[in-house]
Amino acid sequence: MTTSASTPRGTHAQDLAVPDPAYLTFWRERHLCTLTTLRPDGSPHVVPVGVTYDPGAGLARVITDGASSKARNVLATGPEGAPVAVCQVDGRRWATLEGRARVRDDPDRVAEAVRRYAERYERTPASNPTRVVIEIEVTRALGRA
């Protein structure tokens, strides 16, 4: 995976094959993020979330309840997945991951997402039998760390 050739000049694109070490460190620090999905009418739905980034797998993960608006927005797009973005900001440092999201309810995938969340955010989320993971296949990474 590499950054898109259509990345506008002046942005801070990251090479997905060899991301900047400072950028990866920023994604391991504890920061609140936002997830942007599109509602069925095309309007953006932006919510605060915890995100983990696994550059080796090319995935960002968000755990959520299966009945949440964000999960429903992704599911509404069908099996091809939904275009989404996750972002975090800390002063002048910022990072955005873009890609295709799919909702997964496989217990092993959900458990892996919870494990990664607990590691990054230093707390294990309460048990939730309807928890799912939104897996984002990252196609573009932007930012300044």
mmCIF file of C-alpha atoms in Angstrom:
data_model
loop_
_atom_site.group_PDB
_atom_site.id
_atom_site.type_symbol
_atom_site.label_atom_id
_atom_site.label_comp_id
_atom_site.label_asym_id
_atom_site.label_seq_id
_atom_site.Cartn_x
_atom_site.Cartn_y
_atom_site.Cartn_z
ATOM 1 C CA MET A 1 0.000 0.000 0.000
ATOM 2 C CA THR A 2 1.224 3.462 -0.825
ATOM 3 C CA THR A 3 -0.211 6.919 -0.585
ATOM 4 C CA SER A 4 -2.468 8.026 -3.388
ATOM 5 C CA ALA A 5 -1.023 9.938 -6.304
ATOM 6 C CA SER A 6 -3.946 12.334 -5.910
ATOM 7 C CA THR A 7 -2.777 13.590 -2.495
ATOM 8 C CA PRO A 8 -2.847 17.394 -2.796
ATOM 9 C CA ARG A 9 0.437 19.277 -2.775
ATOM 10 C CA GLY A 10 1.257 20.746 0.621
ATOM 11 C CA THR A 11 -0.330 17.953 2.632
ATOM 12 C CA HIS A 12 1.775 15.763 4.852
ATOM 13 C CA ALA A 13 1.368 12.329 3.273
ATOM 14 C CA GLN A 14 2.890 9.309 4.951
ATOM 15 C CA ASP A 15 4.306 6.367 3.047
ATOM 16 C CA LEU A 16 2.161 3.436 4.197
ATOM 17 C CA ALA A 17 4.984 0.996 3.427
ATOM 18 C CA VAL A 18 7.516 2.947 5.510
ATOM 19 C CA PRO A 19 5.742 5.422 7.804
ATOM 20 C CA ASP A 20 7.685 8.002 9.744
ATOM 21 C CA PRO A 21 8.624 6.623 13.200
ATOM 22 C CA ALA A 22 7.314 9.789 14.898
ATOM 23 C CA TYR A 23 3.974 9.278 13.149
ATOM 24 C CA LEU A 24 3.736 5.707 14.474
ATOM 25 C CA THR A 25 4.697 6.852 17.970
ATOM 26 C CA PHE A 26 1.926 9.446 17.825
ATOM 27 C CA TRP A 27 -0.574 6.670 17.017
ATOM 28 C CA ARG A 28 0.596 4.704 20.068
ATOM 29 C CA GLU A 29 0.133 7.624 22.474
ATOM 30 C CA ARG A 30 -3.181 7.983 24.303
ATOM 31 C CA HIS A 31 -5.298 10.450 22.302
ATOM 32 C CA LEU A 32 -9.003 10.824 21.749
ATOM 33 C CA CYS A 33 -9.805 10.579 18.049
ATOM 34 C CA THR A 34 -12.715 11.243 15.733
ATOM 35 C CA LEU A 35 -14.315 8.896 13.235
ATOM 36 C CA THR A 36 -16.096 10.345 10.221
ATOM 37 C CA THR A 37 -18.642 8.147 8.459
ATOM 38 C CA LEU A 38 -21.286 9.113 5.950
ATOM 39 C CA ARG A 39 -24.973 8.870 6.726
ATOM 40 C CA PRO A 40 -27.261 7.334 4.082
ATOM 41 C CA ASP A 41 -28.154 10.886 2.950
ATOM 42 C CA GLY A 42 -24.440 11.611 2.361
ATOM 43 C CA SER A 43 -23.976 14.011 5.274
ATOM 44 C CA PRO A 44 -20.957 13.462 7.555
ATOM 45 C CA HIS A 45 -21.352 11.886 10.991
ATOM 46 C CA VAL A 46 -18.359 12.736 13.211
ATOM 47 C CA VAL A 47 -17.997 11.185 16.656
ATOM 48 C CA PRO A 48 -15.267 10.853 19.281
ATOM 49 C CA VAL A 49 -13.746 7.376 19.465
ATOM 50 C CA GLY A 50 -10.712 5.433 20.539
ATOM 51 C CA VAL A 51 -8.688 4.175 17.569
ATOM 52 C CA THR A 52 -5.818 1.752 17.287
ATOM 53 C CA TYR A 53 -3.531 1.605 14.282
ATOM 54 C CA ASP A 54 -1.789 -1.570 13.137
ATOM 55 C CA PRO A 55 0.474 -0.486 10.273
ATOM 56 C CA GLY A 56 1.718 -4.051 9.707
ATOM 57 C CA ALA A 57 -1.815 -5.231 8.921
ATOM 58 C CA GLY A 58 -2.784 -1.934 7.299
ATOM 59 C CA LEU A 59 -5.732 -1.628 9.697
ATOM 60 C CA ALA A 60 -7.172 0.938 12.049
ATOM 61 C CA ARG A 61 -9.743 -0.401 14.509
ATOM 62 C CA VAL A 62 -12.631 1.173 16.407
ATOM 63 C CA ILE A 63 -14.660 -0.830 18.911
ATOM 64 C CA THR A 64 -18.322 0.075 19.280
ATOM 65 C CA ASP A 65 -21.781 -1.284 19.920
ATOM 66 C CA GLY A 66 -23.304 -2.987 16.907
ATOM 67 C CA ALA A 67 -26.366 -0.733 17.154
ATOM 68 C CA SER A 68 -24.370 2.532 17.124
ATOM 69 C CA SER A 69 -24.902 5.091 14.367
ATOM 70 C CA LYS A 70 -21.314 4.690 13.217
ATOM 71 C CA ALA A 71 -21.712 0.912 12.807
ATOM 72 C CA ARG A 72 -25.067 1.342 11.069
ATOM 73 C CA ASN A 73 -23.586 3.939 8.685
ATOM 74 C CA VAL A 74 -20.820 1.527 7.689
ATOM 75 C CA LEU A 75 -23.211 -1.419 7.355
ATOM 76 C CA ALA A 76 -25.561 0.626 5.152
ATOM 77 C CA THR A 77 -22.927 0.764 2.406
ATOM 78 C CA GLY A 78 -22.911 -2.998 1.896
ATOM 79 C CA PRO A 79 -20.059 -5.500 1.691
ATOM 80 C CA GLU A 80 -17.743 -3.195 -0.267
ATOM 81 C CA GLY A 81 -17.342 -1.095 2.870
ATOM 82 C CA ALA A 82 -17.662 2.585 3.604
ATOM 83 C CA PRO A 83 -15.167 5.384 2.977
ATOM 84 C CA VAL A 84 -14.181 6.769 6.382
ATOM 85 C CA ALA A 85 -11.516 8.808 8.130
ATOM 86 C CA VAL A 86 -10.132 8.750 11.654
ATOM 87 C CA CYS A 87 -8.181 11.687 13.008
ATOM 88 C CA GLN A 88 -6.344 12.784 16.124
ATOM 89 C CA VAL A 89 -4.877 16.156 17.086
ATOM 90 C CA ASP A 90 -2.492 17.273 19.798
ATOM 91 C CA GLY A 91 -1.445 20.895 19.446
ATOM 92 C CA ARG A 92 0.299 21.221 16.084
ATOM 93 C CA ARG A 93 0.631 17.446 15.732
ATOM 94 C CA TRP A 94 -2.128 15.713 13.807
ATOM 95 C CA ALA A 95 -2.738 12.429 12.032
ATOM 96 C CA THR A 96 -5.475 11.189 9.725
ATOM 97 C CA LEU A 97 -6.020 7.681 8.411
ATOM 98 C CA GLU A 98 -8.414 7.188 5.499
ATOM 99 C CA GLY A 99 -9.744 3.979 4.062
ATOM 100 C CA ARG A 100 -12.579 1.478 3.660
ATOM 101 C CA ALA A 101 -14.405 0.397 6.784
ATOM 102 C CA ARG A 102 -16.258 -2.829 7.426
ATOM 103 C CA VAL A 103 -18.089 -3.949 10.561
ATOM 104 C CA ARG A 104 -16.838 -7.256 11.956
ATOM 105 C CA ASP A 105 -18.550 -9.272 14.682
ATOM 106 C CA ASP A 106 -16.203 -12.268 14.666
ATOM 107 C CA PRO A 107 -15.316 -12.861 18.357
ATOM 108 C CA ASP A 108 -11.586 -13.238 17.642
ATOM 109 C CA ARG A 109 -11.459 -9.977 15.691
ATOM 110 C CA VAL A 110 -13.433 -8.147 18.378
ATOM 111 C CA ALA A 111 -11.164 -9.568 21.106
ATOM 112 C CA GLU A 112 -8.054 -8.439 19.211
ATOM 113 C CA ALA A 113 -9.515 -4.943 18.835
ATOM 114 C CA VAL A 114 -10.359 -4.813 22.559
ATOM 115 C CA ARG A 115 -6.830 -5.995 23.444
ATOM 116 C CA ARG A 116 -5.280 -3.270 21.301
ATOM 117 C CA TYR A 117 -7.666 -0.648 22.733
ATOM 118 C CA ALA A 118 -6.749 -1.678 26.303
ATOM 119 C CA GLU A 119 -3.058 -1.427 25.441
ATOM 120 C CA ARG A 120 -3.283 2.043 23.889
ATOM 121 C CA TYR A 121 -5.800 3.570 26.291
ATOM 122 C CA GLU A 122 -4.545 1.780 29.415
ATOM 123 C CA ARG A 123 -7.996 0.550 30.398
ATOM 124 C CA THR A 124 -10.083 -2.442 29.491
ATOM 125 C CA PRO A 125 -13.552 -1.483 28.286
ATOM 126 C CA ALA A 126 -16.564 -2.932 30.084
ATOM 127 C CA SER A 127 -17.942 -6.146 28.665
ATOM 128 C CA ASN A 128 -20.486 -5.655 25.892
ATOM 129 C CA PRO A 129 -22.132 -8.683 24.257
ATOM 130 C CA THR A 130 -23.151 -6.590 21.228
ATOM 131 C CA ARG A 131 -19.687 -5.117 20.658
ATOM 132 C CA VAL A 132 -18.323 -5.104 17.120
ATOM 133 C CA VAL A 133 -15.153 -3.755 15.586
ATOM 134 C CA ILE A 134 -15.050 -1.328 12.707
ATOM 135 C CA GLU A 135 -11.964 -2.353 10.758
ATOM 136 C CA ILE A 136 -10.577 0.279 8.439
ATOM 137 C CA GLU A 137 -8.339 -0.893 5.616
ATOM 138 C CA VAL A 138 -6.042 2.126 5.507
ATOM 139 C CA THR A 139 -5.411 3.506 2.033
ATOM 140 C CA ARG A 140 -4.001 6.935 2.948
ATOM 141 C CA ALA A 141 -2.168 8.364 5.921
ATOM 142 C CA LEU A 142 -1.656 12.075 6.435
ATOM 143 C CA GLY A 143 -0.278 14.085 9.266
ATOM 144 C CA ARG A 144 2.463 15.916 11.032
ATOM 145 C CA ALA A 145 3.947 14.365 14.127
#
